[in-house]
XYZ file of N, CA and C in Angstrom:
723
model
N 0.667 -1.067 -0.265
C -0.065 -0.290 0.143
C 0.821 1.200 -0.096
N 0.296 2.374 0.246
C 0.736 3.577 -0.448
C 1.503 4.177 1.088
N 0.722 3.591 2.193
C 1.204 4.003 3.912
C 2.778 3.283 3.878
N 2.880 2.268 3.688
C 3.628 1.008 3.937
C 4.886 1.401 2.853
N 5.064 2.297 1.675
C 5.784 2.529 0.869
C 6.172 3.735 1.423
N 5.912 4.469 2.118
C 5.798 5.969 1.956
C 6.714 6.040 3.331
N 6.261 4.651 4.404
C 6.468 4.332 5.957
C 8.226 3.724 5.639
N 8.405 2.962 4.612
C 9.625 2.004 4.088
C 10.856 3.551 3.661
N 9.932 4.009 2.723
C 11.306 5.372 2.214
C 11.452 6.294 3.654
N 10.498 6.892 3.952
C 10.725 7.781 5.533
C 12.287 6.936 5.989
N 11.488 5.628 6.566
C 12.666 4.819 7.174
C 14.003 4.769 6.646
N 13.763 4.030 5.178
C 15.444 4.529 4.730
C 15.587 5.609 4.630
N 15.182 7.173 4.312
C 15.846 7.860 4.115
C 16.478 8.661 5.605
N 15.532 8.001 6.509
C 16.506 8.490 8.014
C 17.444 7.919 7.833
N 17.118 6.513 8.152
C 18.952 5.619 8.335
C 20.028 6.332 7.214
N 19.982 6.082 6.561
C 20.755 6.919 5.556
C 21.566 8.296 6.055
N 20.259 9.394 6.588
C 21.304 10.421 6.928
C 21.886 10.181 8.270
N 21.378 8.828 8.924
C 22.004 8.577 10.564
C 23.183 8.305 10.292
N 23.571 7.109 8.913
C 24.893 6.677 8.140
C 26.017 7.605 7.829
N 25.418 8.972 6.849
C 26.097 10.101 6.579
C 26.746 10.480 7.615
N 25.255 10.630 8.415
C 25.966 11.790 10.164
C 27.110 10.832 10.984
N 26.801 9.362 10.909
C 27.828 8.732 11.538
C 29.735 8.252 10.612
N 29.279 8.612 9.613
C 30.317 8.554 8.522
C 30.924 9.968 8.747
N 30.351 11.147 9.055
C 31.149 12.356 8.801
C 31.442 12.253 10.214
N 30.855 12.019 11.644
C 31.948 11.934 12.762
C 32.858 11.114 12.962
N 32.745 10.456 12.385
C 34.071 9.105 12.949
C 34.738 8.629 11.811
N 34.315 9.388 10.936
C 35.199 9.289 9.785
C 36.596 10.189 9.618
N 36.316 11.299 10.523
C 37.544 12.400 9.859
C 38.284 11.913 10.961
N 38.519 11.217 11.577
C 39.865 10.633 12.958
C 40.639 9.002 11.886
N 39.085 8.543 11.156
C 39.884 7.240 10.184
C 40.243 7.280 9.237
N 40.327 8.982 8.689
C 40.676 9.174 7.288
C 42.104 9.943 7.837
N 41.849 10.517 9.170
C 43.254 10.969 9.440
C 44.275 9.690 9.416
N 43.646 8.912 9.928
C 45.028 7.838 9.854
C 45.290 7.750 8.225
N 44.580 7.090 7.656
C 44.591 6.775 6.159
C 45.241 8.173 5.568
N 45.412 9.281 6.640
C 46.482 10.336 5.316
C 47.924 10.331 6.591
N 47.973 9.678 7.573
C 48.654 9.722 8.169
C 49.632 8.316 7.483
N 48.858 7.237 6.964
C 49.753 6.439 6.441
C 49.828 6.757 4.854
N 49.532 7.474 3.898
C 50.104 7.663 2.970
C 50.917 9.083 3.156
N 51.323 9.801 3.936
C 52.645 10.644 4.547
C 54.054 10.291 4.567
N 53.561 8.500 5.310
C 54.720 7.931 5.441
C 55.190 6.864 4.170
N 54.725 7.296 3.119
C 54.752 6.616 2.120
C 56.255 6.428 1.075
N 56.919 7.901 1.392
C 57.848 7.979 0.861
C 58.694 8.149 2.095
N 58.744 7.550 2.958
C 59.299 7.197 4.132
C 59.395 5.410 4.289
N 60.028 4.897 3.579
C 59.583 3.303 3.992
C 60.281 3.266 5.321
N 61.593 3.480 6.063
C 62.533 2.921 7.337
C 61.124 3.899 8.590
N 60.411 4.982 8.216
C 59.407 5.426 9.058
C 57.872 4.641 8.918
N 57.866 4.342 7.476
C 56.891 3.329 7.364
C 57.061 2.429 8.304
N 57.944 1.171 8.348
C 58.140 0.031 9.028
C 57.522 0.463 10.683
N 58.294 1.737 11.291
C 58.224 1.530 12.611
C 57.324 2.509 12.788
N 55.956 3.002 12.074
C 54.547 2.849 12.102
C 53.577 1.716 12.670
N 54.378 1.043 11.505
C 52.693 -0.134 11.459
C 51.917 -0.534 12.233
N 53.112 -0.805 13.360
C 51.829 -1.554 14.159
C 51.405 -0.368 15.262
N 51.970 0.201 15.503
C 50.952 2.095 16.058
C 49.984 2.635 14.925
N 50.140 2.574 13.769
C 49.065 2.784 12.787
C 47.561 1.226 13.105
N 48.069 0.211 12.873
C 47.099 -0.444 13.296
C 46.588 -0.548 14.380
N 47.452 -0.043 15.449
C 46.508 0.172 17.038
C 45.957 1.024 16.634
N 45.725 2.336 16.522
C 45.080 3.226 16.290
C 43.716 3.037 15.781
N 44.024 2.368 14.683
C 42.371 2.239 14.381
C 41.916 1.625 15.022
N 42.237 0.230 15.937
C 41.793 -0.421 16.354
C 41.085 -0.011 18.237
N 41.577 0.842 18.252
C 41.432 1.907 19.486
C 40.401 2.614 19.289
N 39.618 2.614 18.415
C 37.762 2.741 17.357
C 37.154 1.198 18.257
N 37.736 0.152 17.953
C 36.738 -0.704 18.659
C 36.154 -1.007 17.361
N 34.803 -1.440 17.470
C 34.202 -1.865 16.744
C 33.395 -0.366 15.749
N 33.458 0.188 16.530
C 33.567 1.343 15.041
C 34.400 2.080 14.428
N 35.165 1.303 14.293
C 36.186 1.331 13.285
C 35.902 0.844 11.989
N 35.433 -0.899 11.651
C 34.887 -1.600 10.780
C 33.271 -0.307 10.228
N 32.155 -0.118 11.479
C 31.387 0.396 10.663
C 31.230 1.592 10.311
N 32.342 2.446 10.493
C 32.684 3.908 10.134
C 33.361 3.479 8.691
N 34.422 2.799 8.426
C 34.663 2.775 7.588
C 33.494 1.555 6.116
N 32.303 0.908 6.988
C 31.556 0.542 5.937
C 30.272 1.572 5.849
N 30.510 2.445 6.863
C 29.316 3.353 6.241
C 30.304 4.739 5.246
N 31.752 4.735 5.073
C 32.696 5.381 4.666
C 32.601 5.253 3.049
N 32.012 3.980 2.935
C 31.353 3.167 1.419
C 30.338 3.258 1.179
N 29.163 3.146 1.664
C 27.741 3.636 1.473
C 28.387 5.252 0.579
N 28.450 5.864 1.643
C 27.876 7.531 1.186
C 28.781 7.455 0.094
N 30.606 7.008 -0.369
C 31.261 7.536 -1.305
C 30.474 7.091 -2.453
N 29.351 5.965 -2.279
C 28.452 5.912 -3.843
C 27.271 6.526 -3.799
N 26.547 6.983 -2.687
C 24.895 7.705 -3.078
C 25.417 9.145 -3.096
N 26.487 9.306 -2.654
C 27.168 10.611 -2.512
C 28.089 11.337 -3.434
N 28.895 9.943 -3.332
C 30.519 10.458 -4.259
C 31.362 11.371 -4.232
N 31.774 11.732 -2.630
C 32.529 12.296 -2.388
C 34.171 11.912 -2.625
N 33.928 10.603 -2.610
C 35.303 10.098 -2.539
C 35.693 8.612 -3.546
N 36.310 8.594 -4.077
C 37.070 7.704 -5.602
C 36.448 6.639 -5.076
N 36.133 5.552 -5.705
C 36.092 3.945 -4.594
C 37.308 3.467 -4.336
N 38.286 3.945 -5.601
C 39.213 2.855 -5.830
C 40.322 3.544 -4.112
N 39.668 5.050 -3.751
C 40.605 5.825 -2.419
C 40.328 4.261 -1.370
N 38.709 4.170 -1.284
C 38.418 3.532 -0.206
C 39.245 2.383 -0.066
N 39.121 1.642 -1.318
C 39.269 0.165 -1.562
C 40.801 -0.282 -0.929
N 41.604 0.621 -1.379
C 42.827 0.934 -0.376
C 42.952 0.850 0.592
N 42.423 2.507 1.065
C 42.457 2.581 2.948
C 41.908 1.513 3.276
N 41.060 0.209 2.574
C 40.698 -0.574 3.639
C 41.586 -1.788 3.520
N 42.178 -2.295 3.032
C 43.406 -3.044 2.862
C 44.260 -2.899 3.796
N 45.076 -1.308 3.849
C 45.989 -0.519 4.802
C 45.610 -0.983 6.221
N 44.681 -0.640 6.128
C 44.138 -0.495 7.127
C 43.713 -1.596 8.196
N 42.621 -2.582 7.483
C 42.260 -3.938 8.531
C 42.967 -5.037 7.627
N 43.701 -4.870 6.365
C 43.894 -6.187 6.505
C 43.717 -6.877 4.895
N 43.957 -8.092 4.299
C 43.690 -8.598 3.365
C 41.748 -8.401 3.301
N 41.540 -9.380 3.980
C 40.336 -10.464 4.806
C 39.247 -9.273 5.054
N 39.863 -8.792 6.324
C 38.530 -7.985 6.921
C 38.104 -6.723 5.845
N 39.702 -6.609 5.717
C 39.572 -5.311 4.697
C 38.036 -5.376 3.621
N 38.645 -6.882 2.730
C 37.994 -7.222 1.447
C 36.408 -6.976 2.277
N 35.973 -7.743 3.341
C 35.059 -8.206 4.455
C 34.182 -7.251 4.346
N 34.924 -5.917 4.760
C 34.143 -4.261 5.231
C 33.421 -3.652 4.173
N 34.657 -3.700 2.768
C 34.587 -2.706 1.672
C 33.039 -3.942 1.092
N 33.113 -5.733 1.226
C 32.000 -6.071 0.524
C 30.841 -5.269 1.111
N 30.540 -5.756 2.818
C 29.606 -5.197 3.011
C 29.134 -3.710 2.706
N 29.790 -2.563 2.771
C 29.622 -1.432 2.290
C 29.614 -0.965 1.132
N 29.821 -1.631 -0.067
C 29.678 -1.392 -0.963
C 28.262 -1.878 -1.222
N 27.867 -3.059 -1.210
C 26.414 -4.221 -0.857
C 25.881 -3.037 -1.065
N 24.930 -2.561 0.263
C 24.601 -1.291 1.268
C 24.712 -0.240 0.498
N 25.604 0.377 0.431
C 25.589 1.618 -0.513
C 25.626 1.494 -2.103
N 25.248 -0.018 -2.562
C 24.127 0.121 -4.060
C 23.200 -0.310 -4.025
N 22.686 -0.586 -2.552
C 21.525 -0.971 -2.975
C 20.701 0.330 -2.161
N 21.641 1.722 -1.352
C 20.868 2.445 -1.168
C 20.586 3.328 -2.523
N 21.504 3.370 -3.408
C 21.319 3.939 -4.597
C 20.531 3.581 -5.393
N 20.535 2.516 -5.426
C 19.071 1.749 -6.080
C 17.770 1.724 -5.789
N 17.381 1.770 -4.525
C 16.807 2.465 -3.666
C 15.823 3.914 -4.267
N 17.037 5.060 -3.957
C 16.813 6.215 -3.751
C 15.920 6.503 -5.352
N 17.143 5.600 -6.888
C 16.081 5.710 -7.453
C 14.778 5.217 -7.715
N 14.835 4.282 -7.557
C 13.805 3.683 -7.362
C 11.965 4.269 -6.969
N 12.482 4.821 -5.787
C 11.958 5.786 -4.878
C 11.455 6.766 -5.556
N 12.401 7.721 -5.686
C 12.662 8.986 -6.075
C 12.652 9.110 -8.195
N 12.317 8.339 -8.813
C 12.400 8.769 -9.923
C 12.266 9.982 -10.794
N 11.058 10.623 -10.529
C 10.930 11.342 -11.132
C 12.342 12.722 -10.769
N 12.553 12.826 -9.364
C 13.944 13.874 -9.153
C 15.459 12.872 -10.081
N 15.671 11.550 -10.001
C 16.891 10.705 -10.173
C 17.012 11.059 -12.038
N 15.691 10.422 -12.317
C 15.706 10.486 -13.886
C 16.818 11.924 -14.465
N 16.010 13.105 -14.749
C 16.584 14.168 -15.424
C 18.043 14.037 -14.982
N 18.552 13.530 -14.340
C 20.224 13.710 -13.505
C 20.896 12.395 -14.637
N 19.943 11.366 -14.739
C 21.108 10.666 -15.049
C 20.721 10.651 -17.140
N 20.041 11.308 -16.837
C 19.813 11.220 -19.252
C 20.408 12.441 -19.451
N 20.465 13.225 -17.891
C 22.227 14.213 -18.762
C 23.551 13.833 -19.721
N 23.740 12.181 -18.763
C 24.408 11.536 -19.469
C 24.315 11.029 -20.464
N 25.511 11.205 -21.038
C 26.252 10.048 -22.457
C 25.827 8.864 -22.216
N 25.965 8.694 -20.875
C 25.914 6.451 -20.533
C 24.279 6.229 -21.136
N 23.582 7.499 -20.256
C 22.231 6.920 -20.010
C 22.103 6.794 -21.472
N 22.185 7.380 -22.528
C 22.347 6.786 -24.224
C 22.546 5.615 -24.107
N 23.440 4.953 -24.074
C 24.354 3.726 -24.125
C 23.659 3.116 -23.364
N 23.138 3.024 -22.012
C 22.734 2.219 -21.452
C 21.248 2.062 -21.558
N 20.475 2.972 -22.272
C 19.167 3.254 -21.249
C 18.741 1.379 -22.331
N 19.212 0.544 -22.767
C 19.114 -0.453 -23.169
C 18.621 -1.764 -21.821
N 19.264 -1.509 -20.923
C 19.098 -2.270 -19.730
C 18.134 -1.803 -18.345
N 17.355 -0.423 -18.960
C 15.868 -0.217 -18.621
C 15.141 -1.131 -18.538
N 15.216 -1.926 -19.552
C 13.484 -2.592 -20.895
C 14.512 -4.072 -20.765
N 15.509 -4.367 -20.787
C 16.000 -6.082 -21.128
C 17.130 -6.107 -20.567
N 17.440 -6.377 -19.037
C 17.602 -6.610 -17.694
C 19.105 -7.618 -18.060
N 19.847 -8.142 -19.100
C 20.663 -8.803 -18.776
C 22.173 -8.796 -17.802
N 21.722 -9.934 -17.342
C 22.545 -10.510 -16.207
C 23.449 -10.332 -16.295
N 24.006 -11.024 -17.713
C 25.515 -11.254 -17.714
C 25.784 -9.434 -18.682
N 25.528 -9.290 -18.989
C 26.018 -7.813 -19.285
C 26.010 -7.037 -18.188
N 25.010 -6.895 -17.219
C 24.940 -5.835 -16.388
C 26.208 -6.641 -15.128
N 26.979 -7.687 -15.234
C 28.016 -8.287 -14.295
C 28.860 -7.786 -15.074
N 29.342 -7.934 -16.427
C 30.086 -7.335 -17.368
C 30.619 -6.138 -16.704
N 29.874 -4.884 -16.476
C 29.557 -4.191 -16.477
C 29.966 -3.159 -15.455
N 29.594 -4.333 -14.187
C 30.867 -3.816 -12.267
C 32.050 -4.655 -12.535
N 31.844 -4.823 -13.262
C 33.729 -5.717 -13.498
C 34.752 -4.987 -14.415
N 34.153 -4.280 -15.326
C 34.649 -2.818 -15.814
C 35.806 -2.102 -15.078
N 37.080 -2.163 -14.881
C 37.878 -1.496 -14.555
C 37.591 0.194 -15.121
N 36.995 1.169 -14.451
C 36.894 2.721 -14.667
C 35.340 2.455 -14.954
N 34.691 1.509 -15.349
C 33.631 2.082 -15.649
C 32.468 2.706 -14.094
N 31.433 3.357 -14.013
C 31.173 4.173 -13.586
C 29.838 3.315 -12.843
N 30.408 2.400 -12.007
C 29.415 2.152 -11.318
C 28.610 2.453 -10.687
N 28.888 3.486 -9.973
C 27.549 4.431 -9.011
C 26.291 4.623 -9.751
N 27.081 5.049 -10.638
C 25.489 5.487 -11.820
C 24.921 4.388 -12.039
N 25.623 3.176 -12.662
C 25.093 1.924 -13.142
C 23.427 1.860 -11.852
N 24.158 1.365 -10.773
C 23.099 1.338 -9.846
C 22.016 2.496 -9.280
N 22.027 3.563 -9.846
C 21.152 4.673 -10.036
C 20.163 3.953 -10.920
N 20.812 3.703 -12.203
C 20.321 4.070 -13.510
C 19.332 2.213 -13.311
N 19.972 1.152 -12.801
C 18.885 -0.134 -12.940
C 17.978 0.423 -11.621
N 17.958 1.598 -10.574
C 17.063 1.565 -10.008
C 15.502 1.813 -10.480
N 15.595 2.328 -12.309
C 14.564 2.962 -12.874
C 13.611 1.812 -13.995
N 14.808 0.402 -13.471
C 14.055 -0.853 -14.283
C 13.277 -1.559 -13.615
N 12.694 -2.712 -14.410
C 11.995 -3.393 -13.555
C 12.901 -4.974 -12.778
N 14.425 -4.792 -12.484
C 15.193 -5.485 -12.412
C 14.168 -5.632 -10.356
N 14.159 -6.854 -10.357
C 13.769 -6.998 -8.693
C 14.859 -6.907 -8.323
N 14.526 -5.860 -6.577
C 15.802 -5.967 -5.576
C 16.930 -6.556 -5.073
N 16.347 -7.905 -5.179
C 17.288 -9.301 -4.669
C 18.147 -8.879 -5.599
N 17.880 -9.620 -6.736
C 18.483 -9.715 -7.769
C 19.818 -8.876 -8.490
N 19.468 -7.380 -8.005
C 20.443 -6.388 -8.078
C 21.310 -6.338 -7.090
N 20.580 -7.036 -5.704
C 21.794 -6.433 -4.751
C 23.211 -7.571 -4.905
N 22.287 -9.197 -5.105
C 23.442 -9.799 -5.720
C 24.334 -9.481 -6.703
N 24.390 -8.745 -7.564
C 24.392 -8.525 -8.755
C 25.964 -7.663 -8.557
N 24.983 -7.108 -8.265
C 25.482 -5.034 -7.777
C 26.820 -6.042 -6.687
N 26.864 -6.458 -5.428
C 27.583 -6.930 -4.583
C 28.723 -7.575 -4.801
N 28.691 -8.911 -5.589
C 29.228 -10.250 -6.258
C 30.302 -10.025 -7.560
N 29.614 -8.661 -8.283
C 30.614 -8.314 -9.003
C 31.929 -7.265 -9.153
N 31.091 -6.379 -7.869
C 32.353 -5.933 -7.795
C 33.632 -6.354 -6.970
N 33.303 -7.655 -6.275
C 34.318 -8.418 -5.057
C 35.776 -8.326 -6.147
N 35.735 -8.696 -7.624
C 37.234 -9.162 -8.149
C 38.006 -7.608 -7.658
N 37.402 -6.607 -8.273
C 37.526 -5.256 -8.278
C 37.905 -4.671 -6.497
N 36.989 -4.833 -6.048
C 37.721 -4.570 -4.690
C 38.754 -5.434 -3.757
N 38.563 -6.908 -4.745
C 39.570 -7.807 -3.605
C 41.386 -7.169 -4.341
N 41.530 -6.794 -5.280
C 42.439 -6.308 -6.063
C 43.173 -4.925 -5.096
N 42.087 -3.451 -4.944
C 42.165 -2.489 -4.754
C 42.670 -3.132 -2.572
N 42.172 -3.857 -1.668
C 42.627 -4.238 -1.079
C 43.877 -4.854 -0.898
N 44.080 -5.594 -1.506
C 45.600 -5.943 -1.633
C 46.927 -5.005 -2.118
N 46.050 -4.133 -2.588
C 47.187 -3.275 -2.850
C 47.335 -2.569 -1.931
N 46.558 -1.552 -1.680
C 46.234 -1.096 -0.095
C 47.089 -2.111 1.271
N 47.311 -2.808 1.722
C 47.865 -4.031 2.182
C 49.171 -4.042 1.995
N 49.296 -3.982 0.646
C 51.136 -3.869 0.557
C 51.428 -3.322 0.489
N 50.626 -1.986 0.317
C 51.567 -0.340 0.290
C 51.464 -0.386 2.005
N 50.793 -0.877 2.970
C 51.195 -0.665 4.493
C 52.311 -1.502 4.652
N 52.477 -2.983 4.002
C 53.566 -3.350 4.470
C 54.489 -3.127 4.346
N 54.378 -2.613 2.928
C 56.172 -1.998 2.447
C 56.580 -2.926 1.755
N 55.544 -3.823 1.339
C 55.945 -5.291 0.205
C 55.703 -4.708 -1.213
N 56.829 -3.927 -1.941
C 56.978 -3.430 -3.524
C 56.686 -4.103 -3.820
N 57.875 -5.452 -3.824
C 57.318 -6.694 -4.970
C 56.177 -7.362 -5.254
N 55.463 -7.759 -3.756
C 54.279 -8.035 -3.989
C 53.066 -7.190 -4.355
N 53.367 -5.639 -4.011
C 52.938 -5.102 -4.745
C 52.738 -4.688 -6.108
N 54.335 -4.359 -6.463
C 54.517 -5.277 -7.804
C 53.206 -5.995 -8.727
N 53.437 -7.308 -8.056
C 52.916 -8.739 -8.482
C 51.391 -8.083 -8.450
N 51.173 -7.088 -7.453
C 48.950 -7.520 -7.410
C 48.821 -6.619 -8.550
N 49.340 -5.349 -8.737
C 49.075 -4.334 -9.414
C 49.728 -4.933 -11.539
N 50.792 -5.518 -11.593
C 50.810 -6.697 -12.454
C 49.349 -7.013 -12.896
N 48.784 -8.321 -11.925
C 48.044 -8.777 -12.339
C 46.721 -8.456 -12.163
N 46.716 -6.699 -11.572
C 45.451 -6.196 -11.918
C 45.177 -5.706 -13.391
N 46.465 -4.985 -13.985
C 46.535 -4.190 -15.347
C 46.025 -5.544 -16.383
N 47.164 -6.697 -16.442
C 46.354 -7.900 -17.279
C 45.386 -8.056 -17.479
N 44.151 -7.975 -16.073
C 42.552 -8.309 -16.006
C 41.896 -7.522 -16.604
N 42.291 -6.013 -16.069
C 41.937 -4.666 -16.848
C 41.993 -4.162 -17.575
N 43.619 -3.982 -18.178
C 43.707 -3.323 -19.467
C 42.473 -3.672 -20.884
N 42.914 -5.090 -20.927
C 42.382 -5.143 -22.219
C 40.364 -4.785 -21.950
N 40.113 -5.014 -20.948
C 38.229 -4.522 -21.039
C 38.358 -3.056 -21.360
N 39.071 -2.109 -20.271
C 39.888 -0.745 -20.326
C 39.812 -0.775 -22.286
N 40.821 -0.675 -22.721
C 41.293 -0.098 -23.573
C 39.918 -0.867 -25.092
N 39.280 -1.804 -24.916
C 38.047 -1.715 -25.465
C 36.753 -1.909 -25.113
N 36.564 -0.878 -23.961
C 35.125 -0.624 -23.493
C 34.433 -0.006 -24.651
N 35.043 0.894 -25.571
C 33.931 1.682 -26.388
C 33.429 0.139 -27.366
N 34.170 -0.565 -27.415
C 33.886 -1.673 -28.237
C 32.138 -2.722 -27.624
N 32.597 -2.971 -26.089
C 32.022 -3.085 -25.799
C 30.205 -2.550 -25.054
N 30.818 -1.438 -25.648
C 29.297 -0.259 -25.417
C 28.544 -1.113 -26.872
N 29.559 -0.505 -27.686
C 28.462 -0.893 -29.226
C 28.085 -2.392 -29.006
N 29.509 -2.598 -28.700
C 28.209 -4.457 -28.482
C 26.692 -4.655 -27.831
N 26.929 -3.381 -27.052
C 25.289 -3.414 -26.306
C 24.288 -2.588 -27.001
N 25.167 -1.758 -27.851
C 24.277 -1.538 -28.769
C 23.476 -1.763 -29.495
N 24.159 -2.749 -30.782
C 24.114 -3.522 -31.491
C 22.542 -4.376 -31.125
N 23.149 -5.571 -29.805
C 22.548 -6.136 -28.993
C 21.216 -5.322 -28.600
N 21.131 -4.143 -28.766
C 19.571 -3.965 -27.880
C 19.244 -3.308 -29.436
N 19.766 -3.723 -30.654
C 18.731 -3.083 -32.145
C 18.184 -4.313 -32.346
N 18.425 -5.308 -31.893
C 18.253 -6.777 -32.642
C 16.837 -7.330 -31.420
N 16.428 -6.789 -30.746
C 15.961 -7.537 -30.254
C 14.467 -6.486 -30.667
């Protein structure tokens, strides 16, 4: 019913505002730790001396540290004040590979769902903003034909505006349960690479970082080079439907 939908929207908006406030309140100090890490990158000896202290300082936040980081991931998708690559690196540096990947995946999944629901509930406000983008013309096909493989490929593409795709698919008939699974799982490979890079930077393992970067480039560079061909393939596919 309309009342139930209105109540759900109100609760969702209030939850998002609370999450944004939490991210703003706690991430000032958390990001300060990240800036401290970046400042040490040019001094390997100093970085080694500060490694234990840096993560110990993050642990001082207790359970609020992961929550603040996940809130940051949600906000960077919905509002996009920070590039997702930066927050992915930060997760690996501050928490390590497995915890960083887990926290990033949860935060990115929640953020993707939030963008999807905002677009679906406030389509009259969101659609004009999306239409102004050249990507809307290229991907409008997805509004009527939600090919799961195509969407999953887009989430795997490096540099593809995945946040835009969350809002775009909110205008489609795609079930939200399907979207959440595809968006969350599709982001994991890229998130894993970023988390590994952040962890290697923190550890000062430059050889390991070079290996991870090499693997990342080998997997992502072809997709980036031929991204225009992928877009044209989608457009041709649209024409055959």
